[in-house]
PDB file of C-alpha atoms and ligand atoms in Angstrom:
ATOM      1  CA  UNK D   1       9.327   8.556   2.107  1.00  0.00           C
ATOM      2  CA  UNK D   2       9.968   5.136   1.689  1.00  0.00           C
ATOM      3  CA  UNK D   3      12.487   4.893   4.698  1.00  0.00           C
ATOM      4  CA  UNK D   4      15.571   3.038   4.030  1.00  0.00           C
ATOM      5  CA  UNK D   5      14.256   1.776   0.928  1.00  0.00           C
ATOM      6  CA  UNK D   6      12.522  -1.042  -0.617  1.00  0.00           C
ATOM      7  CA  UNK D   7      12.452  -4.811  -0.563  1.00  0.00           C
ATOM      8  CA  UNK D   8      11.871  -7.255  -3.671  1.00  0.00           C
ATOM      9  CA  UNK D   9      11.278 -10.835  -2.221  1.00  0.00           C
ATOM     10  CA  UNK D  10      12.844 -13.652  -4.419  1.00  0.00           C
ATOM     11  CA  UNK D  11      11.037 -17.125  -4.514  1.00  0.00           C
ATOM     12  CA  UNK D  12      13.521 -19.779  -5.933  1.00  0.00           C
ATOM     13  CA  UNK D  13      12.698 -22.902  -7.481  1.00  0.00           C
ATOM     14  CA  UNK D  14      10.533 -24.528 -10.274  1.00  0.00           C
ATOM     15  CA  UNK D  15       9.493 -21.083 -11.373  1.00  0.00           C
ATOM     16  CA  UNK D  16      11.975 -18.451  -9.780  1.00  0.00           C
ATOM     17  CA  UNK D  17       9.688 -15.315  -8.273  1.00  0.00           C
ATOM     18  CA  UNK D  18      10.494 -11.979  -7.409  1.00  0.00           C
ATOM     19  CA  UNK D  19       7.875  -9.864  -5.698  1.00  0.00           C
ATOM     20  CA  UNK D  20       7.892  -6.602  -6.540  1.00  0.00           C
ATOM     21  CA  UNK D  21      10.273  -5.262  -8.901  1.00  0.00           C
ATOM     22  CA  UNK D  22      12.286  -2.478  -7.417  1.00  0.00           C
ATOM     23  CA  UNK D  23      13.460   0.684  -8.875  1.00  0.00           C
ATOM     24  CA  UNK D  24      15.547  -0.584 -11.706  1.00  0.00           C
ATOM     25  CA  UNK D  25      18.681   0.046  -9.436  1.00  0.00           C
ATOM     26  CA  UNK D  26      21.771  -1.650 -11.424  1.00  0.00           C
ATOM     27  CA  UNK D  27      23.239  -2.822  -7.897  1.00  0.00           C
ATOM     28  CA  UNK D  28      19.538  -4.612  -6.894  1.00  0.00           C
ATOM     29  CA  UNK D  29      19.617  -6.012 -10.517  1.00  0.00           C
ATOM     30  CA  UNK D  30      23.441  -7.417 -10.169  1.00  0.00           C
ATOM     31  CA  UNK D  31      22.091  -8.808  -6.848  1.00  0.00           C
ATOM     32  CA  UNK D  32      19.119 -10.748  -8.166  1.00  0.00           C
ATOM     33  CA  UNK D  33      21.203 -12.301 -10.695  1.00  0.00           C
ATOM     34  CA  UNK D  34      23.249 -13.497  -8.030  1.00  0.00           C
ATOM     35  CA  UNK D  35      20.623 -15.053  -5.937  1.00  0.00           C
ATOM     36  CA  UNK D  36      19.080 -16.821  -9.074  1.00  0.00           C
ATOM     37  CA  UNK D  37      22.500 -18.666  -9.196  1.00  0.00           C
ATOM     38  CA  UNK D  38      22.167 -18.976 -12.930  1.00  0.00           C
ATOM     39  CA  UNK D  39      18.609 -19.978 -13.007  1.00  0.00           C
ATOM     40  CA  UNK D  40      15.862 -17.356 -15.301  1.00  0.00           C
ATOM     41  CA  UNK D  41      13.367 -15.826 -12.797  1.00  0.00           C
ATOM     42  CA  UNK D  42      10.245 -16.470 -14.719  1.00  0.00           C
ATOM     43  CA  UNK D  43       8.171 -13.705 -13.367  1.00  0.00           C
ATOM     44  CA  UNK D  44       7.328 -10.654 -11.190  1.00  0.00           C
ATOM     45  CA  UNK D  45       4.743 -10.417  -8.883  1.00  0.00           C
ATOM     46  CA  UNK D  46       3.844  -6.708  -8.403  1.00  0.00           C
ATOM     47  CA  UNK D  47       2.430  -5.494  -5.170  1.00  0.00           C
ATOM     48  CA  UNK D  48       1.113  -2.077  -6.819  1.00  0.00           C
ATOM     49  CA  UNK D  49       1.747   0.422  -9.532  1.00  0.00           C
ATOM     50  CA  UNK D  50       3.932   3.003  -7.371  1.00  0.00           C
ATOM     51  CA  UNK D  51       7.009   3.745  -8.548  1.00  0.00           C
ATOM     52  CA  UNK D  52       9.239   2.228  -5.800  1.00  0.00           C
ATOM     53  CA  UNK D  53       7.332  -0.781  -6.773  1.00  0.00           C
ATOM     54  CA  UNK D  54       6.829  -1.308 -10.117  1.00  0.00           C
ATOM     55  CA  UNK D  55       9.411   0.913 -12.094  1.00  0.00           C
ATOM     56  CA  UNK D  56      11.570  -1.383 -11.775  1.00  0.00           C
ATOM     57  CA  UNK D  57       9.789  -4.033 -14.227  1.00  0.00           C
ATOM     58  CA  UNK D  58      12.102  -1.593 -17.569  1.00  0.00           C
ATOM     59  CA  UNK D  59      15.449  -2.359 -16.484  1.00  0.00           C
ATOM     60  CA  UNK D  60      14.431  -6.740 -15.361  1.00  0.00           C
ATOM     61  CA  UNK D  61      12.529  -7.285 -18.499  1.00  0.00           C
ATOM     62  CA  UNK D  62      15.914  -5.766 -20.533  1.00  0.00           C
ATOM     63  CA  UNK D  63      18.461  -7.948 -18.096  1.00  0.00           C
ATOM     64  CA  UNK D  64      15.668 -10.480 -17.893  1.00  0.00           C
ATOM     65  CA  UNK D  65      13.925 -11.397 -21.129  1.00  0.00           C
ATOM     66  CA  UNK D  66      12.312 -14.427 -19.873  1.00  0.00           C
ATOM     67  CA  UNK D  67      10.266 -12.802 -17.159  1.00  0.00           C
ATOM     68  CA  UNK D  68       6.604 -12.194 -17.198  1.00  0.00           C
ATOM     69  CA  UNK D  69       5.142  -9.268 -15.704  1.00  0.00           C
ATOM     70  CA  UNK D  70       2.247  -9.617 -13.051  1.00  0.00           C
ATOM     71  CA  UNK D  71      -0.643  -7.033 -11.427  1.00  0.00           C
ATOM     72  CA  UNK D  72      -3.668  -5.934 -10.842  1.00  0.00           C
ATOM     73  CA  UNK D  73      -4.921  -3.944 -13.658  1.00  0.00           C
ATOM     74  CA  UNK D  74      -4.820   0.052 -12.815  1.00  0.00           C
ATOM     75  CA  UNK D  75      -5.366   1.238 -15.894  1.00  0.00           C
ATOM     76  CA  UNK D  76      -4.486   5.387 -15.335  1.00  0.00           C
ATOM     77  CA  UNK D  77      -1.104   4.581 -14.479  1.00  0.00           C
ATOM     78  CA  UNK D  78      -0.055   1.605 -15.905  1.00  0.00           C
ATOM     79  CA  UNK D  79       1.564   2.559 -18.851  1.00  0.00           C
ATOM     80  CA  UNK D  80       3.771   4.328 -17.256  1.00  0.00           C
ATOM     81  CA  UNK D  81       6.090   0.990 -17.457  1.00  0.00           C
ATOM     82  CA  UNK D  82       5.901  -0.376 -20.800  1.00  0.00           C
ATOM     83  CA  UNK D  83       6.475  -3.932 -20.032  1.00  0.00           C
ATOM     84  CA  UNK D  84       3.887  -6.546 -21.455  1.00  0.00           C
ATOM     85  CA  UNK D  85       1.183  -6.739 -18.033  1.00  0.00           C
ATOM     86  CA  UNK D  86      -0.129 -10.145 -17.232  1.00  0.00           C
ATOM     87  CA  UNK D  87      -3.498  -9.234 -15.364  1.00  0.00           C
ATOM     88  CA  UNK D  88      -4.034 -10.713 -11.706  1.00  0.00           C
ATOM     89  CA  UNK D  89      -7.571 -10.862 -10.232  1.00  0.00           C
ATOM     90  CA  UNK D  90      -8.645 -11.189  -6.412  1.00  0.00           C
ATOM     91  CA  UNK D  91      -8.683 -15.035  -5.471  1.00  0.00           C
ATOM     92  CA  UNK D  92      -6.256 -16.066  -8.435  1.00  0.00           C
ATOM     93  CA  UNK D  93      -3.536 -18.963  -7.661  1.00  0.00           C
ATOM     94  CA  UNK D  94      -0.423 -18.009  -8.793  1.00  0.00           C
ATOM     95  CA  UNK D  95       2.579 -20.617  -9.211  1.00  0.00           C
ATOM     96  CA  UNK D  96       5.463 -19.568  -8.259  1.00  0.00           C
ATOM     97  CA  UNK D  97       8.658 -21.028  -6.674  1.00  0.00           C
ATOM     98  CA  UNK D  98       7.702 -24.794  -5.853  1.00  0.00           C
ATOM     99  CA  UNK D  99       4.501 -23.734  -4.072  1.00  0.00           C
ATOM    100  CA  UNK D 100       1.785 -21.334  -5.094  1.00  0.00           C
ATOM    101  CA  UNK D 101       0.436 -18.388  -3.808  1.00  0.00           C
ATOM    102  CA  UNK D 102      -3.273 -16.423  -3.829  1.00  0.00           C
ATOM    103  CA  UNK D 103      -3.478 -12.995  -4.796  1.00  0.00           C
ATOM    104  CA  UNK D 104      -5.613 -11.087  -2.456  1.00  0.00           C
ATOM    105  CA  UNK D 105      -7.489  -7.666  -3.371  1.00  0.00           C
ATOM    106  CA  UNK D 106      -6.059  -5.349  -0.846  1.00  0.00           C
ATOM    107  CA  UNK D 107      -7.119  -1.446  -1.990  1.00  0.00           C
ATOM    108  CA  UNK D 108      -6.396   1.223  -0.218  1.00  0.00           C
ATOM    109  CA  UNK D 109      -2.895   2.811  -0.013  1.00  0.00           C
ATOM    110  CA  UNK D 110      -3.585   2.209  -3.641  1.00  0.00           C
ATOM    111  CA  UNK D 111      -6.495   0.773  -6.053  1.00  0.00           C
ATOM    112  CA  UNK D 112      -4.569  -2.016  -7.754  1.00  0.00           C
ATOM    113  CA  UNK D 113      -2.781  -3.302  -4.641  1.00  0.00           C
ATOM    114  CA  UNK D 114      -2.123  -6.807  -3.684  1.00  0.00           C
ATOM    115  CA  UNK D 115      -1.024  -9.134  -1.300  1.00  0.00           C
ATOM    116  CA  UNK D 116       0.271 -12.589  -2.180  1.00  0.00           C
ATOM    117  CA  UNK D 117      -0.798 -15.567   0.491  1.00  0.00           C
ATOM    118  CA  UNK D 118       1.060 -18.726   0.934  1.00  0.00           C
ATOM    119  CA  UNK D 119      -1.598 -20.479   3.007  1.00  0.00           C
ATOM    120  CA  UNK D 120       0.527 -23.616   4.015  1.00  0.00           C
ATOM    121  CA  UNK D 121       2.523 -21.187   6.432  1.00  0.00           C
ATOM    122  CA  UNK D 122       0.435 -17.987   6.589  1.00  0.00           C
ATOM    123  CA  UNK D 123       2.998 -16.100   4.692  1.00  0.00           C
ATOM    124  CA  UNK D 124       1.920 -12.954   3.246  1.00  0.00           C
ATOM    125  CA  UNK D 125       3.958 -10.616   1.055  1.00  0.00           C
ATOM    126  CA  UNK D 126       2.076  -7.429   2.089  1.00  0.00           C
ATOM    127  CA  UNK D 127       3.200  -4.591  -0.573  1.00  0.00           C
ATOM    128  CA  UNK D 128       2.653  -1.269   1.314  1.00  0.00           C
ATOM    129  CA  UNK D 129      -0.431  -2.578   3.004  1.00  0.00           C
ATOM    130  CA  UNK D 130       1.553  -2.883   6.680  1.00  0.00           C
ATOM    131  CA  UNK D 131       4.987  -1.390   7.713  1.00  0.00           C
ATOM    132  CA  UNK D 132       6.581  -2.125  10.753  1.00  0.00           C
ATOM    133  CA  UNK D 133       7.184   1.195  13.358  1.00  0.00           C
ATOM    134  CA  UNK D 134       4.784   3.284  10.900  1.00  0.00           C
ATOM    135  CA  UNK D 135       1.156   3.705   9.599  1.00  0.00           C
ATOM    136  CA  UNK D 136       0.786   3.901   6.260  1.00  0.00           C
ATOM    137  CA  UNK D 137      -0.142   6.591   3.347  1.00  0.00           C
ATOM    138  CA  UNK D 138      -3.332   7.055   1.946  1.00  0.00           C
ATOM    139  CA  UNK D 139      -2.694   9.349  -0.861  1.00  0.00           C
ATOM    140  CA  UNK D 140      -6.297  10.843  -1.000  1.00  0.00           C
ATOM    141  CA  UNK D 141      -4.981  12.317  -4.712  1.00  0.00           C
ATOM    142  CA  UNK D 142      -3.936   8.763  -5.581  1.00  0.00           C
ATOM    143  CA  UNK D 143      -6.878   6.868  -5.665  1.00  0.00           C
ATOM    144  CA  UNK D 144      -5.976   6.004  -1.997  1.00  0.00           C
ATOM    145  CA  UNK D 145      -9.196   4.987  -0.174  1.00  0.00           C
ATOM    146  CA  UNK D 146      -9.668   5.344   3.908  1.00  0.00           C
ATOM    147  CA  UNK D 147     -12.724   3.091   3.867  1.00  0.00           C
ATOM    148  CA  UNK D 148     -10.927   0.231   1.511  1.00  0.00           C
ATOM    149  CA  UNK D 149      -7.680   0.577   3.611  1.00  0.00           C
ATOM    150  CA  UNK D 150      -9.329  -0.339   6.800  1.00  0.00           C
ATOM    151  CA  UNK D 151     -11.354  -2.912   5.039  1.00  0.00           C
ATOM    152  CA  UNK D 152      -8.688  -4.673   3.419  1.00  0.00           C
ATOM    153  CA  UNK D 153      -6.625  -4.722   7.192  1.00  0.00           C
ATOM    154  CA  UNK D 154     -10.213  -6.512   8.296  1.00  0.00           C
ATOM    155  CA  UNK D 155     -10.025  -8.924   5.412  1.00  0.00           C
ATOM    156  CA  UNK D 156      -6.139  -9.547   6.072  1.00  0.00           C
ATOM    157  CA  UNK D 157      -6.693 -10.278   9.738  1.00  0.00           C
ATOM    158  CA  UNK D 158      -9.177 -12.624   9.132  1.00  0.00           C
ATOM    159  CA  UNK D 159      -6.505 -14.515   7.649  1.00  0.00           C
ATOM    160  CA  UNK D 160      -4.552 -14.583  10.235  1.00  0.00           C
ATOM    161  CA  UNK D 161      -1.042 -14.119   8.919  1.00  0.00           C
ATOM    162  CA  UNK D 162       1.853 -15.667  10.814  1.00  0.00           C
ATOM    163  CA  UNK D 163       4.731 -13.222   9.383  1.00  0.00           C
ATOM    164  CA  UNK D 164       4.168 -10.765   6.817  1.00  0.00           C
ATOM    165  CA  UNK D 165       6.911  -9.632   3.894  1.00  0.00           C
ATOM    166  CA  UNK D 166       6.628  -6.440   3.384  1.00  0.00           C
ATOM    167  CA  UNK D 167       7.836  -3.895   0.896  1.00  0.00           C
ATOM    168  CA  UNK D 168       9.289  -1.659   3.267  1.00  0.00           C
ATOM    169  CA  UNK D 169      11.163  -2.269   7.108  1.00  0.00           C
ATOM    170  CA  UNK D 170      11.381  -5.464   8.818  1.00  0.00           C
ATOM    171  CA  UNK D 171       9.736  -8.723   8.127  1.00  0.00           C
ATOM    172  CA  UNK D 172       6.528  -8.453  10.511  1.00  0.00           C
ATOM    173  CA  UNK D 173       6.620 -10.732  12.916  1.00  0.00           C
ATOM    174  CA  UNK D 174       3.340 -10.441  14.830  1.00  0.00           C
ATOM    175  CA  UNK D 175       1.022  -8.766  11.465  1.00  0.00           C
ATOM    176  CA  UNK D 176      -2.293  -9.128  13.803  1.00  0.00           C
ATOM    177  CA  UNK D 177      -1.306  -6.893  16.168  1.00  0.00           C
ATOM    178  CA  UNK D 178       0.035  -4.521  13.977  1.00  0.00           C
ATOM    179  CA  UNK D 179      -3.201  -4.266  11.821  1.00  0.00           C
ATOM    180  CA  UNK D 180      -5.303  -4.222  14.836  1.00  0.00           C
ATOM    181  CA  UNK D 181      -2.874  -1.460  15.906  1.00  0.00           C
ATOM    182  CA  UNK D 182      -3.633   0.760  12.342  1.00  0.00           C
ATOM    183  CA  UNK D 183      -7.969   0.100  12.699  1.00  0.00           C
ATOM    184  CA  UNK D 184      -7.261   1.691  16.307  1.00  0.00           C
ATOM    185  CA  UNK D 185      -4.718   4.478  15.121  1.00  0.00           C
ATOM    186  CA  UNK D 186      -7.865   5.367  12.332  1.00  0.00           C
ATOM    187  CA  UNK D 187     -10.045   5.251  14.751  1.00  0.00           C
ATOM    188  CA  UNK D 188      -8.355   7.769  16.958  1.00  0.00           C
ATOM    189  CA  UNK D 189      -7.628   9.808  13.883  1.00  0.00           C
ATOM    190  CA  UNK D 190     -11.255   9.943  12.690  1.00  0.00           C
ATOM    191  CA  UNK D 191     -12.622  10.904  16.337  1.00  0.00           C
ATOM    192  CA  UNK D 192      -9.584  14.006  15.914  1.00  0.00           C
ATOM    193  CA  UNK D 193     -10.997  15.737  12.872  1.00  0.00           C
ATOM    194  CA  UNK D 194     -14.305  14.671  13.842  1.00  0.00           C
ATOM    195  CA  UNK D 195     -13.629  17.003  16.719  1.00  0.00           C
ATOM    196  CA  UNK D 196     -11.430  19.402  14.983  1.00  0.00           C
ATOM    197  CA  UNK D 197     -15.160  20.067  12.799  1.00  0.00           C
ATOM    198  CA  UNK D 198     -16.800  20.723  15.727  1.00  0.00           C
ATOM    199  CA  UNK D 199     -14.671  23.220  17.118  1.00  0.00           C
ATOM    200  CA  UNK D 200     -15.248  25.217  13.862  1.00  0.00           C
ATOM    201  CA  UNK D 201     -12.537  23.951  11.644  1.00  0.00           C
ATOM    202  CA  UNK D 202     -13.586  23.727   7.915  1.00  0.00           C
ATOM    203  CA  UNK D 203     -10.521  22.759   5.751  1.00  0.00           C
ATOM    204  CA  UNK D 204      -7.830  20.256   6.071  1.00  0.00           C
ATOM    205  CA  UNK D 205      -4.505  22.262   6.373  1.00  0.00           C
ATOM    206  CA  UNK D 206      -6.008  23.672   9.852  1.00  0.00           C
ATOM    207  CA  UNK D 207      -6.922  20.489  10.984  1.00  0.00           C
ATOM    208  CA  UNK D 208      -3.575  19.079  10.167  1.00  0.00           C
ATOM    209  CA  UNK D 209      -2.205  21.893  12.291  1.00  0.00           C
ATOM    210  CA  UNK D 210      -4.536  21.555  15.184  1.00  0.00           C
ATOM    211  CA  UNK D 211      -4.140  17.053  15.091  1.00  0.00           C
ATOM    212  CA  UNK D 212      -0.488  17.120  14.325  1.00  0.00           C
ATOM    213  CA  UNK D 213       1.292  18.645  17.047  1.00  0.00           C
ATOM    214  CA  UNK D 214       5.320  19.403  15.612  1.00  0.00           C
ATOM    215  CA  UNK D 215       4.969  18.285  12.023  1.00  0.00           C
ATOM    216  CA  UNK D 216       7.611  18.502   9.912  1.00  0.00           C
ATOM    217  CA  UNK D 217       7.411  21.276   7.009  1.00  0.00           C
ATOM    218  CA  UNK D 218       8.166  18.373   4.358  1.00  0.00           C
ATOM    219  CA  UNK D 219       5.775  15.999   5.743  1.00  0.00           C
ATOM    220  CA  UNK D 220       2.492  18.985   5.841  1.00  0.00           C
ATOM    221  CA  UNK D 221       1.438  17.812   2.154  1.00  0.00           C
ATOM    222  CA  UNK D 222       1.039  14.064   3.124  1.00  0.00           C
ATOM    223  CA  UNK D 223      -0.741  14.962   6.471  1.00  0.00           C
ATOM    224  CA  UNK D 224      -3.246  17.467   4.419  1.00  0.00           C
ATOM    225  CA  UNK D 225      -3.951  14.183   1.950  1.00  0.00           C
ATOM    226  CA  UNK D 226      -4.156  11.881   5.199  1.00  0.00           C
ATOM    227  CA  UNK D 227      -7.150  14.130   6.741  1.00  0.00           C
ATOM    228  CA  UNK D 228      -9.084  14.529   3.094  1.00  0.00           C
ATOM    229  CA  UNK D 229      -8.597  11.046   3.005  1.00  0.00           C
ATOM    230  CA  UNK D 230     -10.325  10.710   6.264  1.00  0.00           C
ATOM    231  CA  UNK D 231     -12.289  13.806   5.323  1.00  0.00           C
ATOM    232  CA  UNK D 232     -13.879  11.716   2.002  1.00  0.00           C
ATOM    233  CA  UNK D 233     -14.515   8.509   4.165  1.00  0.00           C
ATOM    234  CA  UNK D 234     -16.764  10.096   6.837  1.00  0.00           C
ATOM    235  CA  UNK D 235     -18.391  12.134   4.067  1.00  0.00           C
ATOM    236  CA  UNK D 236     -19.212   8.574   2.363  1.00  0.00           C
ATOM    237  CA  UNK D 237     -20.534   7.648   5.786  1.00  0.00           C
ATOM    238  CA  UNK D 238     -22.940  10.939   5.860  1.00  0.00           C
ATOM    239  CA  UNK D 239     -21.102  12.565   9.130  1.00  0.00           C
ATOM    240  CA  UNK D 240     -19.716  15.253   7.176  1.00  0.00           C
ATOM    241  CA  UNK D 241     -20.689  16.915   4.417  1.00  0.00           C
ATOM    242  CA  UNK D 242     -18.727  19.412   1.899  1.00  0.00           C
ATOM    243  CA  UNK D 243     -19.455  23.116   0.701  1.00  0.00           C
ATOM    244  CA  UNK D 244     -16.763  24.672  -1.834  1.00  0.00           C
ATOM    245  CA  UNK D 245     -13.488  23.895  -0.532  1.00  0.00           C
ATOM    246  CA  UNK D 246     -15.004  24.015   3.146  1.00  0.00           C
ATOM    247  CA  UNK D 247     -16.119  20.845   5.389  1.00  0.00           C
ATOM    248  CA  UNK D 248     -18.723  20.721   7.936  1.00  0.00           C
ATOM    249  CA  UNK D 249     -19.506  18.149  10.388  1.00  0.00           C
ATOM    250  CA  UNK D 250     -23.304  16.873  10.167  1.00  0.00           C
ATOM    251  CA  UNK D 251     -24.639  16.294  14.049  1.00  0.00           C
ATOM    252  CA  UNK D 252     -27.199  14.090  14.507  1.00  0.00           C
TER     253      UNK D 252
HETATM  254 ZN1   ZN S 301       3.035   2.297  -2.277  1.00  0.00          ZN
END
């Protein structure tokens, strides 16, 4: 699920900076040493509390005893990885390399996630909030949020990033058109089950089997959490409204 795997971004200098910590993987830590070049990275940045993200902070802060640990506070999950948090806020300036970067409140895929701006070059390290050739997951069971997703791609664009790091596939080169892309892909989405309701569908696996023509078995689950996600954003909105474990559009 997370393609060919995940990136950690190191920011050399006054105060070495990884984003993102990884999985703990021996070979990524062996790596990082290298590209510190003898220097002690002084802290890690972390995008969000998913595993592929932040797991990794166990195994650096054993190799790594001088790092600090940085997030955004989710609080049902962060103990998971028992490593001292430093708490980030939205609109905090964060040294880091020879430069400093703003932490920007970006919820959605998931509650605690963060991007990290370099406004002198419109730099963003984007987390999970973009990927290149994909859309990404709301995990409706995750505390993933529709309605924040597409509002944090609003508050992103406004921005108006020049290249985008992200935490998965290639370095984006051209993030406003992708974003604009994902508000339109939602869009489309939301107009499917929208119509799926109409034509008498009430629950999300058969709207997942009448929107997603040749799904995958494996990838059904994720599908059934994208449409509740979508499900739970409209019924926020007052177009649909729930009854048991059945959903009903409201016409007006
Ligand atoms: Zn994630």
């Amino acid at each position: 699920m997370t393609g060919a795997g995940n990136w950690t971004w190191l920011i050399p200098g006054r105060v070495p900076t990884l984003v993102d910590a990884g999985v703990g993987n021996p070979r990524h830590l062996d790596a990082l040493e290298e590209a510190l070049g003898g220097a002690a990275l002084a802290q890690v940045l972390v995008t969000h509390g998913h595993s592929d993200h932040a797991s990794g902070a166990i195994a650096i802060a054993e190799r790594m005893p001088a790092a600090r640990f940085l997030k955004m506070p989710w609080p049902e999950r962060d103990h998971r990885w028992e490593v001292p948090w430093v708490s980030v806020a939205d609109g905090d300036t964060i040294e880091a390399g020879d430069t400093s970067l703003t932490a920007i409140h970006t919820p959605g895929h998931a509650p605690d996630h963060l991007c990290f701006w370099h406004g002198g070059t419109r730099a963003m390290f984007g987390g999970d909030l973009a990927i290149e050739g994909t859309t990404v997951w709301i995990p409706s069971t995750l505390q993933g949020d529709l309605a924040a997703y597409l509002a944090s791609l609003e508050r992103v664009l406004a921005l108006n990033p020049a290249r985008m790091f992200p935490g998965h596939g290639p370095v984006i080169d051209a993030p406003a058109s992708l974003l604009r892309s994902y508000i339109a892909h939602r869009r489309e989405r939301e107009g499917q089950v929208l119509d799926a309701l109409r034509r008498g569908d009430t629950r999300p696996e058969t709207i997942v089997a009448r929107i997603y023509s040749d799904l995958r078995e494996a990838l059904v689950p994720r599908a059934r959490e994208t449409v509740t996600a979508h499900l739970q954003k409209l019924e926020r909105g007052g177009r649909v409204r729930r009854a048991g474990e059945a959903w009903h559009i409201i016409e007006t």
